[in-house]
C-alpha cells in the first residue's frame, strides 16, 4: 500500500514560491506547471532562433517533414491525416496551416528543380562537346487505360550518368475549378472572382493518350529558349506518334531530328515479328522440316 508523502519536490516548491509572489494567478496552461523552465517560454524562445542554413527564423513548426512527404507522394491534408492515424502517429496541423506550408515549400522545390536541371544541361553539353545533344523521352500517367486526367513527360540526358533535363505536367482537370462548383449557385460573385483570378491547372484539352506526344513536343520547342540547346537526336520508346510529330512540325529551324530506336523496345518488336513469322510458317516445310522452330533453328533462347 502506497503512502502519501508529507513533503513536496523541489520543482513544486519553486513554483509555489513563485506563484505566492504573484497577486493574480492567470496562468491556465497545464504545460507550465511542475516545470523548472516553462514549456511555452521555451517554445517562444526557440521561435527567435534562425536556421544556420537558410537564415530564416523558425516558425515553431515541428512537422514540416510530414508536409514535404505528403507533397512528394501526391496526397493532401486528409490523406496525410489518415496515414498518420494508421501508423499511430500524431495527426498533422490544421488544414489552413498545412496549405500555407505547402505554398511556402513549392517555390523552394521549384528553385531546386530548376537548378538541378540547369546543371544537368551544362554537364550534358560539356560531355557532348556542344549544344546539340542526344536525349531520351518518355511519359507516364496517373492512372492506366488512357483515361487519366493527369500525365507527365520528361527528357533525360544520355550520358553515362543520365539526368533529367526538363519535365512537363499535363492536366485535364483543375482542383480549384472543381471545388468552386460548390459555390457556383450559392455565391456566384465569389465564384466568378476566384475563377477569373486563380491559376488554373488545366493545360491539356486533347485526349489522355496524346499527352506524351504533346508534352515531349513542348519540351523540344522550349529547349532553345530555356537552355540554348537543341535536342537533335531522340531515343524514343517505340511510340509511333511522337517522332512523326517532331518530323512533320520541326521545333528547330533547318534541323531534322534523328530518331534512335530504344534497344529494349527494338528487341520487343523484333521478338514479336519473329514469333509472327514462325507462327505463319509452322505448316510450311523448309529443308524437310515443318516451320523454322526447333533445334538448330529459331528457339526461345
mmCIF file of C-alpha atoms in Angstrom:
data_model
loop_
_atom_site.group_PDB
_atom_site.id
_atom_site.type_symbol
_atom_site.label_atom_id
_atom_site.label_comp_id
_atom_site.label_asym_id
_atom_site.label_seq_id
_atom_site.Cartn_x
_atom_site.Cartn_y
_atom_site.Cartn_z
ATOM 1 C CA UNK A 1 0.000 0.000 0.000
ATOM 2 C CA UNK A 2 1.376 3.414 -1.074
ATOM 3 C CA UNK A 3 1.793 6.205 1.473
ATOM 4 C CA UNK A 4 1.283 9.890 0.764
ATOM 5 C CA UNK A 5 4.477 11.859 1.079
ATOM 6 C CA UNK A 6 4.425 14.620 3.650
ATOM 7 C CA UNK A 7 6.802 16.810 1.618
ATOM 8 C CA UNK A 8 6.833 18.153 -1.936
ATOM 9 C CA UNK A 9 9.551 18.034 -4.553
ATOM 10 C CA UNK A 10 11.943 20.927 -5.271
ATOM 11 C CA UNK A 11 10.227 21.867 -8.556
ATOM 12 C CA UNK A 12 6.858 22.139 -6.808
ATOM 13 C CA UNK A 13 8.367 24.258 -4.038
ATOM 14 C CA UNK A 14 9.989 26.647 -6.511
ATOM 15 C CA UNK A 15 6.777 27.120 -8.452
ATOM 16 C CA UNK A 16 4.763 27.518 -5.244
ATOM 17 C CA UNK A 17 7.087 30.268 -4.014
ATOM 18 C CA UNK A 18 6.881 31.948 -7.423
ATOM 19 C CA UNK A 19 3.086 31.866 -7.517
ATOM 20 C CA UNK A 20 2.831 33.217 -3.997
ATOM 21 C CA UNK A 21 4.630 36.361 -5.146
ATOM 22 C CA UNK A 22 2.041 36.945 -7.876
ATOM 23 C CA UNK A 23 -1.097 38.885 -6.995
ATOM 24 C CA UNK A 24 -3.200 37.020 -9.578
ATOM 25 C CA UNK A 25 -2.595 33.549 -10.964
ATOM 26 C CA UNK A 26 -3.757 33.960 -14.565
ATOM 27 C CA UNK A 27 -1.741 31.061 -15.940
ATOM 28 C CA UNK A 28 -4.179 28.388 -17.088
ATOM 29 C CA UNK A 29 -1.869 26.417 -19.331
ATOM 30 C CA UNK A 30 -1.227 22.906 -17.998
ATOM 31 C CA UNK A 31 2.171 22.835 -19.704
ATOM 32 C CA UNK A 32 3.505 25.483 -17.318
ATOM 33 C CA UNK A 33 3.143 23.625 -14.026
ATOM 34 C CA UNK A 34 5.723 21.482 -12.250
ATOM 35 C CA UNK A 35 8.434 22.591 -14.648
ATOM 36 C CA UNK A 36 11.635 24.461 -13.810
ATOM 37 C CA UNK A 37 11.539 26.017 -17.315
ATOM 38 C CA UNK A 38 8.083 26.811 -18.683
ATOM 39 C CA UNK A 39 7.347 24.983 -21.936
ATOM 40 C CA UNK A 40 5.613 27.949 -23.507
ATOM 41 C CA UNK A 41 8.515 30.221 -22.615
ATOM 42 C CA UNK A 42 10.916 27.685 -24.162
ATOM 43 C CA UNK A 43 8.903 27.496 -27.380
ATOM 44 C CA UNK A 44 8.728 31.271 -27.656
ATOM 45 C CA UNK A 45 12.477 31.414 -27.136
ATOM 46 C CA UNK A 46 13.052 28.793 -29.843
ATOM 47 C CA UNK A 47 10.927 30.802 -32.270
ATOM 48 C CA UNK A 48 13.540 33.549 -32.080
ATOM 49 C CA UNK A 49 16.230 31.225 -33.409
ATOM 50 C CA UNK A 50 17.432 31.482 -37.008
ATOM 51 C CA UNK A 51 18.285 28.469 -39.172
ATOM 52 C CA UNK A 52 22.010 28.341 -39.885
ATOM 53 C CA UNK A 53 21.363 27.008 -43.409
ATOM 54 C CA UNK A 54 18.511 29.075 -44.852
ATOM 55 C CA UNK A 55 18.867 32.095 -42.495
ATOM 56 C CA UNK A 56 15.089 32.055 -41.913
ATOM 57 C CA UNK A 57 13.579 32.397 -38.454
ATOM 58 C CA UNK A 58 11.952 29.180 -37.183
ATOM 59 C CA UNK A 59 8.165 29.417 -37.087
ATOM 60 C CA UNK A 60 7.625 26.889 -34.304
ATOM 61 C CA UNK A 61 6.575 24.089 -36.649
ATOM 62 C CA UNK A 62 7.841 20.620 -35.768
ATOM 63 C CA UNK A 63 6.180 18.542 -38.513
ATOM 64 C CA UNK A 64 7.236 20.193 -41.757
ATOM 65 C CA UNK A 65 8.746 16.915 -42.988
ATOM 66 C CA UNK A 66 5.262 15.386 -42.970
ATOM 67 C CA UNK A 67 4.057 18.006 -45.392
ATOM 68 C CA UNK A 68 7.130 17.575 -47.578
ATOM 69 C CA UNK A 69 6.447 13.849 -47.787
ATOM 70 C CA UNK A 70 2.750 14.395 -48.475
ATOM 71 C CA UNK A 71 3.580 16.738 -51.332
ATOM 72 C CA UNK A 72 6.081 14.321 -52.888
ATOM 73 C CA UNK A 73 3.714 11.323 -52.848
ATOM 74 C CA UNK A 74 0.732 13.375 -54.012
ATOM 75 C CA UNK A 75 -1.625 13.297 -51.029
ATOM 76 C CA UNK A 76 -3.325 16.207 -49.286
ATOM 77 C CA UNK A 77 -4.177 17.043 -45.705
ATOM 78 C CA UNK A 78 -6.918 14.414 -45.351
ATOM 79 C CA UNK A 79 -4.747 11.709 -46.873
ATOM 80 C CA UNK A 80 -1.904 12.587 -44.512
ATOM 81 C CA UNK A 81 -4.295 12.539 -41.548
ATOM 82 C CA UNK A 82 -5.443 9.013 -42.427
ATOM 83 C CA UNK A 83 -1.862 7.833 -42.922
ATOM 84 C CA UNK A 84 -0.768 9.206 -39.537
ATOM 85 C CA UNK A 85 -3.764 7.571 -37.862
ATOM 86 C CA UNK A 86 -2.943 4.170 -39.391
ATOM 87 C CA UNK A 87 0.706 4.471 -38.348
ATOM 88 C CA UNK A 88 -0.301 5.641 -34.859
ATOM 89 C CA UNK A 89 1.497 8.948 -35.335
ATOM 90 C CA UNK A 90 0.423 12.419 -34.197
ATOM 91 C CA UNK A 91 -2.030 13.995 -36.622
ATOM 92 C CA UNK A 92 -0.803 16.873 -38.813
ATOM 93 C CA UNK A 93 -1.661 20.501 -38.153
ATOM 94 C CA UNK A 94 -4.887 22.135 -39.281
ATOM 95 C CA UNK A 95 -5.651 22.284 -42.980
ATOM 96 C CA UNK A 96 -5.159 26.060 -43.329
ATOM 97 C CA UNK A 97 -1.644 25.906 -41.854
ATOM 98 C CA UNK A 98 -0.957 22.833 -43.976
ATOM 99 C CA UNK A 99 -1.863 24.736 -47.161
ATOM 100 C CA UNK A 100 0.232 27.734 -46.099
ATOM 101 C CA UNK A 101 3.257 25.499 -45.594
ATOM 102 C CA UNK A 102 2.799 23.843 -48.992
ATOM 103 C CA UNK A 103 2.597 27.289 -50.626
ATOM 104 C CA UNK A 104 5.813 28.214 -48.824
ATOM 105 C CA UNK A 105 7.592 24.996 -49.857
ATOM 106 C CA UNK A 106 6.587 24.833 -53.534
ATOM 107 C CA UNK A 107 8.759 27.775 -54.689
ATOM 108 C CA UNK A 108 11.699 26.196 -52.857
ATOM 109 C CA UNK A 109 11.094 22.864 -54.607
ATOM 110 C CA UNK A 110 10.762 24.710 -57.927
ATOM 111 C CA UNK A 111 14.040 26.540 -57.369
ATOM 112 C CA UNK A 112 15.961 23.342 -56.591
ATOM 113 C CA UNK A 113 14.341 21.588 -59.558
ATOM 114 C CA UNK A 114 15.346 24.350 -61.981
ATOM 115 C CA UNK A 115 18.903 24.486 -60.620
ATOM 116 C CA UNK A 116 19.281 20.706 -60.872
ATOM 117 C CA UNK A 117 18.098 20.626 -64.493
ATOM 118 C CA UNK A 118 20.277 23.592 -65.445
ATOM 119 C CA UNK A 119 23.327 21.814 -64.015
ATOM 120 C CA UNK A 120 22.336 18.641 -65.885
ATOM 121 C CA UNK A 121 22.145 20.600 -69.162
ATOM 122 C CA UNK A 122 25.607 22.099 -68.628
ATOM 123 C CA UNK A 123 27.066 18.683 -67.803
ATOM 124 C CA UNK A 124 25.488 17.143 -70.913
ATOM 125 C CA UNK A 125 26.738 19.920 -73.193
ATOM 126 C CA UNK A 126 30.234 19.551 -71.820
ATOM 127 C CA UNK A 127 30.274 15.799 -72.469
ATOM 128 C CA UNK A 128 28.641 16.240 -75.885
ATOM 129 C CA UNK A 129 31.133 18.957 -76.913
ATOM 130 C CA UNK A 130 28.376 21.324 -77.973
ATOM 131 C CA UNK A 131 24.778 22.462 -77.668
ATOM 132 C CA UNK A 132 23.347 19.797 -79.984
ATOM 133 C CA UNK A 133 22.653 16.854 -77.741
ATOM 134 C CA UNK A 134 21.042 13.421 -77.760
ATOM 135 C CA UNK A 135 18.126 12.920 -75.396
ATOM 136 C CA UNK A 136 15.658 10.262 -74.350
ATOM 137 C CA UNK A 137 11.989 10.977 -73.712
ATOM 138 C CA UNK A 138 9.083 9.155 -72.120
ATOM 139 C CA UNK A 139 5.745 9.821 -70.463
ATOM 140 C CA UNK A 140 3.545 8.346 -67.768
ATOM 141 C CA UNK A 141 0.015 8.802 -66.471
ATOM 142 C CA UNK A 142 -1.570 8.971 -63.049
ATOM 143 C CA UNK A 143 -3.906 6.074 -63.898
ATOM 144 C CA UNK A 144 -3.916 3.359 -66.548
ATOM 145 C CA UNK A 145 -6.166 2.955 -69.554
ATOM 146 C CA UNK A 146 -5.514 6.265 -71.351
ATOM 147 C CA UNK A 147 -8.334 7.892 -69.382
ATOM 148 C CA UNK A 148 -6.119 9.627 -66.826
ATOM 149 C CA UNK A 149 -6.779 13.282 -66.070
ATOM 150 C CA UNK A 150 -3.096 13.940 -65.361
ATOM 151 C CA UNK A 151 0.145 12.944 -67.046
ATOM 152 C CA UNK A 152 3.809 13.888 -67.065
ATOM 153 C CA UNK A 153 6.613 13.650 -69.617
ATOM 154 C CA UNK A 154 10.346 14.123 -69.252
ATOM 155 C CA UNK A 155 13.522 14.495 -71.260
ATOM 156 C CA UNK A 156 16.698 12.815 -69.998
ATOM 157 C CA UNK A 157 20.319 13.072 -70.995
ATOM 158 C CA UNK A 158 22.050 10.037 -72.472
ATOM 159 C CA UNK A 159 25.443 10.471 -70.839
ATOM 160 C CA UNK A 160 26.675 7.623 -68.578
ATOM 161 C CA UNK A 161 25.063 9.315 -65.568
ATOM 162 C CA UNK A 162 21.699 10.162 -67.151
ATOM 163 C CA UNK A 163 19.831 13.056 -65.533
ATOM 164 C CA UNK A 164 16.506 14.806 -66.018
ATOM 165 C CA UNK A 165 16.814 17.837 -68.296
ATOM 166 C CA UNK A 166 13.204 19.017 -68.381
ATOM 167 C CA UNK A 167 9.722 17.908 -67.356
ATOM 168 C CA UNK A 168 6.178 18.903 -68.243
ATOM 169 C CA UNK A 169 2.914 18.251 -66.394
ATOM 170 C CA UNK A 170 -0.280 17.925 -68.394
ATOM 171 C CA UNK A 171 -3.679 18.139 -66.710
ATOM 172 C CA UNK A 172 -7.262 17.970 -67.940
ATOM 173 C CA UNK A 173 -8.732 18.837 -64.546
ATOM 174 C CA UNK A 174 -8.224 21.702 -62.070
ATOM 175 C CA UNK A 175 -8.887 21.032 -58.380
ATOM 176 C CA UNK A 176 -9.812 24.684 -57.752
ATOM 177 C CA UNK A 177 -12.288 24.796 -60.647
ATOM 178 C CA UNK A 178 -13.880 21.597 -59.376
ATOM 179 C CA UNK A 179 -14.120 22.908 -55.814
ATOM 180 C CA UNK A 180 -15.676 26.185 -56.996
ATOM 181 C CA UNK A 181 -18.706 24.334 -58.317
ATOM 182 C CA UNK A 182 -19.941 24.028 -54.722
ATOM 183 C CA UNK A 183 -20.490 27.812 -54.504
ATOM 184 C CA UNK A 184 -21.442 28.496 -58.126
ATOM 185 C CA UNK A 185 -25.146 28.886 -57.304
ATOM 186 C CA UNK A 186 -24.983 29.998 -53.660
ATOM 187 C CA UNK A 187 -22.348 32.700 -54.162
ATOM 188 C CA UNK A 188 -21.975 33.495 -57.886
ATOM 189 C CA UNK A 189 -19.960 36.692 -57.320
ATOM 190 C CA UNK A 190 -17.333 34.865 -55.239
ATOM 191 C CA UNK A 191 -17.371 32.049 -57.786
ATOM 192 C CA UNK A 192 -16.556 34.385 -60.693
ATOM 193 C CA UNK A 193 -13.940 36.284 -58.668
ATOM 194 C CA UNK A 194 -11.935 33.175 -57.823
ATOM 195 C CA UNK A 195 -12.450 31.586 -61.225
ATOM 196 C CA UNK A 196 -11.078 34.648 -63.026
ATOM 197 C CA UNK A 197 -8.094 35.185 -60.718
ATOM 198 C CA UNK A 198 -6.839 31.698 -59.782
ATOM 199 C CA UNK A 199 -4.054 29.909 -61.624
ATOM 200 C CA UNK A 200 -5.906 27.153 -63.460
ATOM 201 C CA UNK A 201 -4.151 23.782 -63.608
ATOM 202 C CA UNK A 202 -5.721 22.727 -66.929
ATOM 203 C CA UNK A 203 -3.155 22.854 -69.736
ATOM 204 C CA UNK A 204 -4.224 19.954 -71.964
ATOM 205 C CA UNK A 205 -7.535 19.743 -73.826
ATOM 206 C CA UNK A 206 -6.978 16.754 -76.106
ATOM 207 C CA UNK A 207 -7.170 13.043 -75.272
ATOM 208 C CA UNK A 208 -5.182 11.481 -72.464
ATOM 209 C CA UNK A 209 -3.404 9.261 -74.988
ATOM 210 C CA UNK A 210 -1.949 12.342 -76.713
ATOM 211 C CA UNK A 211 -0.355 13.696 -73.522
ATOM 212 C CA UNK A 212 3.010 12.080 -74.247
ATOM 213 C CA UNK A 213 3.134 13.433 -77.792
ATOM 214 C CA UNK A 214 2.132 16.979 -76.863
ATOM 215 C CA UNK A 215 4.319 17.023 -73.756
ATOM 216 C CA UNK A 216 7.515 15.925 -75.498
ATOM 217 C CA UNK A 217 6.883 18.385 -78.317
ATOM 218 C CA UNK A 218 6.579 21.200 -75.751
ATOM 219 C CA UNK A 219 9.899 20.201 -74.192
ATOM 220 C CA UNK A 220 11.633 20.242 -77.578
ATOM 221 C CA UNK A 221 10.051 23.571 -78.522
ATOM 222 C CA UNK A 222 11.319 25.411 -75.453
ATOM 223 C CA UNK A 223 14.842 23.971 -75.220
ATOM 224 C CA UNK A 224 16.402 26.889 -77.093
ATOM 225 C CA UNK A 225 14.549 29.492 -75.031
ATOM 226 C CA UNK A 226 15.298 27.885 -71.656
ATOM 227 C CA UNK A 227 18.737 26.358 -72.137
ATOM 228 C CA UNK A 228 20.030 27.496 -75.541
ATOM 229 C CA UNK A 229 20.389 23.863 -76.648
ATOM 230 C CA UNK A 230 18.868 21.700 -79.372
ATOM 231 C CA UNK A 231 17.768 18.084 -78.986
ATOM 232 C CA UNK A 232 18.965 16.824 -82.391
ATOM 233 C CA UNK A 233 18.865 13.076 -81.673
ATOM 234 C CA UNK A 234 15.925 11.464 -79.942
ATOM 235 C CA UNK A 235 15.875 7.998 -78.379
ATOM 236 C CA UNK A 236 12.214 7.006 -78.468
ATOM 237 C CA UNK A 237 10.320 4.297 -76.654
ATOM 238 C CA UNK A 238 8.647 2.893 -79.737
ATOM 239 C CA UNK A 239 5.698 5.304 -79.671
ATOM 240 C CA UNK A 240 4.577 5.690 -83.286
ATOM 241 C CA UNK A 241 3.179 9.218 -82.791
ATOM 242 C CA UNK A 242 5.970 11.173 -81.094
ATOM 243 C CA UNK A 243 8.566 11.145 -83.873
ATOM 244 C CA UNK A 244 6.103 11.922 -86.713
ATOM 245 C CA UNK A 245 5.036 14.984 -84.714
ATOM 246 C CA UNK A 246 8.666 16.115 -84.382
ATOM 247 C CA UNK A 247 9.271 15.428 -88.096
ATOM 248 C CA UNK A 248 6.122 16.999 -89.539
ATOM 249 C CA UNK A 249 6.316 20.120 -87.362
ATOM 250 C CA UNK A 250 10.040 20.612 -86.590
ATOM 251 C CA UNK A 251 10.668 22.577 -83.401
ATOM 252 C CA UNK A 252 14.001 23.857 -84.783
ATOM 253 C CA UNK A 253 14.645 25.796 -87.954
ATOM 254 C CA UNK A 254 16.629 23.947 -90.644
ATOM 255 C CA UNK A 255 17.333 20.987 -88.334
ATOM 256 C CA UNK A 256 15.940 17.492 -88.844
ATOM 257 C CA UNK A 257 15.718 15.414 -85.707
ATOM 258 C CA UNK A 258 17.181 11.925 -85.936
ATOM 259 C CA UNK A 259 15.398 9.104 -84.155
ATOM 260 C CA UNK A 260 17.371 6.357 -82.412
ATOM 261 C CA UNK A 261 15.303 3.324 -81.530
ATOM 262 C CA UNK A 262 15.434 2.272 -77.897
ATOM 263 C CA UNK A 263 17.185 -1.101 -77.575
ATOM 264 C CA UNK A 264 14.558 -2.578 -75.252
ATOM 265 C CA UNK A 265 11.634 -1.619 -77.485
ATOM 266 C CA UNK A 266 13.539 -2.633 -80.603
ATOM 267 C CA UNK A 267 14.159 -6.078 -79.050
ATOM 268 C CA UNK A 268 10.478 -6.467 -78.204
ATOM 269 C CA UNK A 269 9.441 -5.507 -81.713
ATOM 270 C CA UNK A 270 11.950 -7.931 -83.217
ATOM 271 C CA UNK A 271 10.725 -10.746 -80.951
ATOM 272 C CA UNK A 272 7.057 -10.177 -81.819
ATOM 273 C CA UNK A 273 7.770 -10.078 -85.544
ATOM 274 C CA UNK A 274 9.885 -13.241 -85.420
ATOM 275 C CA UNK A 275 7.151 -15.009 -83.465
ATOM 276 C CA UNK A 276 4.616 -13.914 -86.061
ATOM 277 C CA UNK A 277 6.779 -15.239 -88.893
ATOM 278 C CA UNK A 278 7.359 -18.532 -87.070
ATOM 279 C CA UNK A 279 3.607 -18.936 -86.498
ATOM 280 C CA UNK A 280 2.813 -18.310 -90.162
ATOM 281 C CA UNK A 281 5.430 -20.874 -91.303
ATOM 282 C CA UNK A 282 4.627 -23.661 -88.831
ATOM 283 C CA UNK A 283 2.846 -25.744 -91.552
ATOM 284 C CA UNK A 284 5.412 -24.985 -94.259
ATOM 285 C CA UNK A 285 8.205 -27.467 -94.980
ATOM 286 C CA UNK A 286 11.649 -25.942 -95.036
ATOM 287 C CA UNK A 287 14.667 -28.219 -95.634
ATOM 288 C CA UNK A 288 12.487 -31.246 -94.954
ATOM 289 C CA UNK A 289 11.087 -29.933 -91.650
ATOM 290 C CA UNK A 290 7.911 -28.077 -90.757
ATOM 291 C CA UNK A 291 8.381 -24.462 -89.762
ATOM 292 C CA UNK A 292 11.501 -22.662 -88.603
ATOM 293 C CA UNK A 293 11.406 -23.633 -84.933
ATOM 294 C CA UNK A 294 13.368 -26.376 -83.238
ATOM 295 C CA UNK A 295 16.939 -27.464 -82.640
ATOM 296 C CA UNK A 296 19.361 -25.783 -84.993
ATOM 297 C CA UNK A 297 16.707 -23.234 -85.897
ATOM 298 C CA UNK A 298 14.891 -20.466 -84.072
ATOM 299 C CA UNK A 299 14.441 -21.200 -80.381
ATOM 300 C CA UNK A 300 13.106 -19.207 -77.422
ATOM 301 C CA UNK A 301 16.618 -18.661 -76.138
#
